[in-house]
GROMACS .gro file of N, CA, C and O in nm:
model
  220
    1UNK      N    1  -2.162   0.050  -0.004
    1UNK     CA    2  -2.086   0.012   0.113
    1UNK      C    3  -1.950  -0.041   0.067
    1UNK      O    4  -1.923  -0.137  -0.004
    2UNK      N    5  -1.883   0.039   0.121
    2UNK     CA    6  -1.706  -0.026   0.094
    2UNK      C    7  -1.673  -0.080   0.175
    2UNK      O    8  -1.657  -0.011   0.276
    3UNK      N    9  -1.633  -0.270   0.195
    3UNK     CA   10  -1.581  -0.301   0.344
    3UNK      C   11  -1.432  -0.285   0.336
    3UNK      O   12  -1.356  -0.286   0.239
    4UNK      N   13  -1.409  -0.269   0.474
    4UNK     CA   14  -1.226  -0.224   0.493
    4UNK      C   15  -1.159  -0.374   0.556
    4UNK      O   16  -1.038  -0.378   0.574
    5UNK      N   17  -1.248  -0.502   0.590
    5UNK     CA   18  -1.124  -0.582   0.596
    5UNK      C   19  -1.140  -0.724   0.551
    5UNK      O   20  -1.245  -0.762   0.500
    6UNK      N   21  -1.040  -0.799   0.569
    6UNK     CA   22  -1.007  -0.910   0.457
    6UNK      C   23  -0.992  -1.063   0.589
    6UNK      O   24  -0.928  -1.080   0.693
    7UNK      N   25  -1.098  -1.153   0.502
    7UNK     CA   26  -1.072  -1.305   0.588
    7UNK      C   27  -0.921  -1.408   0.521
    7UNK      O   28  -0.858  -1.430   0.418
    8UNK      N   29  -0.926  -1.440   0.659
    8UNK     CA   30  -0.780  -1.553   0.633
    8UNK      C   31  -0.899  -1.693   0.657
    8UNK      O   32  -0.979  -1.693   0.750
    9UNK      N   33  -0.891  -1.791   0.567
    9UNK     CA   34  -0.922  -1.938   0.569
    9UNK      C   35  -0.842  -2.012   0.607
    9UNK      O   36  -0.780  -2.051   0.508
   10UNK      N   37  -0.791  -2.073   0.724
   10UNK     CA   38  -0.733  -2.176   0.740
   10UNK      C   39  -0.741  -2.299   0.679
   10UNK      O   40  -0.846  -2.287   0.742
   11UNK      N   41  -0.739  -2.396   0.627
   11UNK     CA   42  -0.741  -2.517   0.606
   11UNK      C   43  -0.620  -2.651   0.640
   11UNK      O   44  -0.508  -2.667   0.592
   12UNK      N   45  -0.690  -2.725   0.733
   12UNK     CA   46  -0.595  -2.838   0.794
   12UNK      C   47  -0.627  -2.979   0.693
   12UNK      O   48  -0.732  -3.042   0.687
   13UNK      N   49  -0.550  -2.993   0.649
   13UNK     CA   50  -0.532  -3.218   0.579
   13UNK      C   51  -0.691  -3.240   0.675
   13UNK      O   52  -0.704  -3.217   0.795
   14UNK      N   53  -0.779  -3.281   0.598
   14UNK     CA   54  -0.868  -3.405   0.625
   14UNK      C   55  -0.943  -3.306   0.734
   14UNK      O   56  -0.931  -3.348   0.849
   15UNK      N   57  -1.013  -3.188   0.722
   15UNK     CA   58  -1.085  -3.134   0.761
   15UNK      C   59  -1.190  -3.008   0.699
   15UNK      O   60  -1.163  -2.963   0.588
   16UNK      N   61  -1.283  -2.966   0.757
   16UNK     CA   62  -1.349  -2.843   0.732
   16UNK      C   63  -1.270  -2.699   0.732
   16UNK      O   64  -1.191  -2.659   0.818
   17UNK      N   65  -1.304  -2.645   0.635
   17UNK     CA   66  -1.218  -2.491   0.629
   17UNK      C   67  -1.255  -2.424   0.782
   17UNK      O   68  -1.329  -2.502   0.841
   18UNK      N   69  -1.232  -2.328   0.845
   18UNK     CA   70  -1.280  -2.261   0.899
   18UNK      C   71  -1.185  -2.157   0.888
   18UNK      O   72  -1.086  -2.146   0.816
   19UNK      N   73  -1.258  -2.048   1.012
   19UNK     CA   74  -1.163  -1.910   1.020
   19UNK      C   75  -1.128  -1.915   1.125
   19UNK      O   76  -1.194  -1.985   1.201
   20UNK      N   77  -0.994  -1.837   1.184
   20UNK     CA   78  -0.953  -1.817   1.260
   20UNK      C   79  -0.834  -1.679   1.240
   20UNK      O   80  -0.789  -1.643   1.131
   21UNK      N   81  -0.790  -1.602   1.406
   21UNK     CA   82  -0.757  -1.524   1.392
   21UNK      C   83  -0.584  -1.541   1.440
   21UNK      O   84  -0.518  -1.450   1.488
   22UNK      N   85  -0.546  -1.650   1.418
   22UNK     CA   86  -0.406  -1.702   1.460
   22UNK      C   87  -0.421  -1.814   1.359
   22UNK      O   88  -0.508  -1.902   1.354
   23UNK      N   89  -0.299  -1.788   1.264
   23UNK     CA   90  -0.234  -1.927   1.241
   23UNK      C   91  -0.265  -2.087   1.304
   23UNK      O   92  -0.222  -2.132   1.410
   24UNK      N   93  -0.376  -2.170   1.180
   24UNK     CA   94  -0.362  -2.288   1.211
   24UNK      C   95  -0.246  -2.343   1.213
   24UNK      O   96  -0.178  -2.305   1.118
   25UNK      N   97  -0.165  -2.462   1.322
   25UNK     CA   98  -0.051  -2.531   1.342
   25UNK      C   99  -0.084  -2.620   1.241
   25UNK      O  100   0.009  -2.623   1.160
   26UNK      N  101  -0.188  -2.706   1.203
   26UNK     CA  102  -0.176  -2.774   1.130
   26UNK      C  103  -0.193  -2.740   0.958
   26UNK      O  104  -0.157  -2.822   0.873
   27UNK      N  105  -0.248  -2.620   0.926
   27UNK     CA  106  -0.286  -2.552   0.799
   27UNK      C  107  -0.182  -2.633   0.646
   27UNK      O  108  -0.063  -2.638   0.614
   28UNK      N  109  -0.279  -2.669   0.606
   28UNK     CA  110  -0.142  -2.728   0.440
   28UNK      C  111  -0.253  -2.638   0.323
   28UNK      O  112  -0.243  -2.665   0.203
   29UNK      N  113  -0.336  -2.553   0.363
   29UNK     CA  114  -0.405  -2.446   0.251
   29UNK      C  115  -0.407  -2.300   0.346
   29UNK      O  116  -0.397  -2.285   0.468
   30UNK      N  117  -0.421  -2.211   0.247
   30UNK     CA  118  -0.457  -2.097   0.348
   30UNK      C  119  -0.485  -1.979   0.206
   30UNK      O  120  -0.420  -1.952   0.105
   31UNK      N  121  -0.607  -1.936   0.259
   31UNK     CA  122  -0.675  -1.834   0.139
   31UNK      C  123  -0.714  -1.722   0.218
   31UNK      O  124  -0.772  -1.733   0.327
   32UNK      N  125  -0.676  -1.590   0.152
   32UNK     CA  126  -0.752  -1.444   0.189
   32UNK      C  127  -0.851  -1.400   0.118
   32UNK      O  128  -0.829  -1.380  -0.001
   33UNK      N  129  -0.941  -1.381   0.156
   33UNK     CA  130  -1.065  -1.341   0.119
   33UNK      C  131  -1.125  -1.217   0.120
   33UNK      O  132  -1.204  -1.192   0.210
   34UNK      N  133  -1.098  -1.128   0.026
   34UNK     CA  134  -1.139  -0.990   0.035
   34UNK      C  135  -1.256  -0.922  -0.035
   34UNK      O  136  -1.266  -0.912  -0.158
   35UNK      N  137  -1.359  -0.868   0.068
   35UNK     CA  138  -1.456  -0.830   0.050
   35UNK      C  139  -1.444  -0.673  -0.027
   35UNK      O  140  -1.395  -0.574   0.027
   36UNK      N  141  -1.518  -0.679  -0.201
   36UNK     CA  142  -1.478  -0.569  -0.239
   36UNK      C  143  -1.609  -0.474  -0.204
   36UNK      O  144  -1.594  -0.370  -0.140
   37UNK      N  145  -1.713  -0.508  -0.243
   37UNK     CA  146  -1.840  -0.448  -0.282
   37UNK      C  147  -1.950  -0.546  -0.191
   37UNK      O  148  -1.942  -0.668  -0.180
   38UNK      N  149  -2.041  -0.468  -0.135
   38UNK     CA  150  -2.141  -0.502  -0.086
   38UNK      C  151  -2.263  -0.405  -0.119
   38UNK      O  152  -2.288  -0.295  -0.070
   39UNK      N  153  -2.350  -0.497  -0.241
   39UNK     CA  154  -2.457  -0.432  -0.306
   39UNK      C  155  -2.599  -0.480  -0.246
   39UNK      O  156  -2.629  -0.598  -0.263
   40UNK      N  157  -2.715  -0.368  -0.157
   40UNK     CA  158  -2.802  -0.396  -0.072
   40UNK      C  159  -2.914  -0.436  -0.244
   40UNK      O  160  -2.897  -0.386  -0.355
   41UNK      N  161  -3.005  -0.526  -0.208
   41UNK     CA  162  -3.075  -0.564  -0.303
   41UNK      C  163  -3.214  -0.561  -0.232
   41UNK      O  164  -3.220  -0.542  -0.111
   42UNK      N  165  -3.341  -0.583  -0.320
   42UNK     CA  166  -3.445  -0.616  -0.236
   42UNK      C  167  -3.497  -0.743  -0.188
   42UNK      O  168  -3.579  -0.763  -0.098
   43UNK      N  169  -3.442  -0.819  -0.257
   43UNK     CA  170  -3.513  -1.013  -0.183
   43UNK      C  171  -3.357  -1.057  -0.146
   43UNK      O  172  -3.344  -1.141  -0.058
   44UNK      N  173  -3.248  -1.008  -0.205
   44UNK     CA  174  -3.118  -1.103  -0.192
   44UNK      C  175  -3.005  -1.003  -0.188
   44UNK      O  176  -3.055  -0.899  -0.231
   45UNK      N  177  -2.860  -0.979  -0.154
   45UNK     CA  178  -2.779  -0.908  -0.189
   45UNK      C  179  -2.674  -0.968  -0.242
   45UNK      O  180  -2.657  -1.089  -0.223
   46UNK      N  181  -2.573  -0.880  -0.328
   46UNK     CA  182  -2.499  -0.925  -0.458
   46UNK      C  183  -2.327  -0.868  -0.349
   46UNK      O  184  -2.294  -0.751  -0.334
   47UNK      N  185  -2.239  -1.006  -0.285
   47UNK     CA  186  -2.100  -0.934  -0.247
   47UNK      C  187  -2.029  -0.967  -0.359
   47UNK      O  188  -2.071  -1.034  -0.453
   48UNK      N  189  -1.907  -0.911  -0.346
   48UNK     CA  190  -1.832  -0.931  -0.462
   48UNK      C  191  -1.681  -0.889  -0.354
   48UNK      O  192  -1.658  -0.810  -0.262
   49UNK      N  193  -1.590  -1.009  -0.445
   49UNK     CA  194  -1.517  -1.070  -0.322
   49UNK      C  195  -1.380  -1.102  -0.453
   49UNK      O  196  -1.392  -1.116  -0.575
   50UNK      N  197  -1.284  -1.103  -0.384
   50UNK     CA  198  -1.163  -1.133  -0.463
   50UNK      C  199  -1.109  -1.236  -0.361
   50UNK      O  200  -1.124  -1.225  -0.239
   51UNK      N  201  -1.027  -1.366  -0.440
   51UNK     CA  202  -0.924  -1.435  -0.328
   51UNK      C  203  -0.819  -1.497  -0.363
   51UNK      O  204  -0.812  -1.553  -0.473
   52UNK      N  205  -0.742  -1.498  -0.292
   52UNK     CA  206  -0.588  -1.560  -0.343
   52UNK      C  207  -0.565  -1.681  -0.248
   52UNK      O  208  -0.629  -1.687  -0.143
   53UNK      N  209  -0.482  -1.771  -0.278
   53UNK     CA  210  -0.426  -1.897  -0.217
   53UNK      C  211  -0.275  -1.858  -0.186
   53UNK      O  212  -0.183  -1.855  -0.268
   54UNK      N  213  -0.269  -1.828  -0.039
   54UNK     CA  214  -0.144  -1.822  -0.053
   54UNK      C  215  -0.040  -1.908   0.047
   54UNK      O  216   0.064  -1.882   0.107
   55UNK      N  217  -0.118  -2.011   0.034
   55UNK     CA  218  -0.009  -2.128   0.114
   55UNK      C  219  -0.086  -2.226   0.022
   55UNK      O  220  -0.060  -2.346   0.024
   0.00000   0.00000   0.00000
C-alpha cells in the first residue's frame, strides 16, 4: 500500500499537539508528517513515516 497524503501537526505554547486542517493562530511548532509505507502484518502492522519541522 502506497499512501498519497501527508499530516500537518499543529502545536500551540502550553498545549497538546493536535491536527487540524487550517492553520493554528496560535501554533509556535508545526510538523508534516508523511506516510511512506504501510506494511499489513499478522498480530501488528509496521508504517513507516518521514517528518520535518517546519515552523
Amino acid at each position: 500500500m502506497t499512501p498519497a497524503k501527508a499530516i500537518v501537526i499543529w502545536k500551540a505554547a502550553g498545549t497538546n499537539s493536535h491536527s487540524v486542517t487550517v492553520p493554528h493562530t496560535s501554533a509556535t511548532e508545526v510538523y508534516l508528517v508523511k506516510v511512506t509505507a504501510v506494511t499489513p502484518g499478522t498480530s501488528s502492522d509496521v508504517i513507516s513515516y518521514n517528518w520535518s519541522k517546519v515552523l
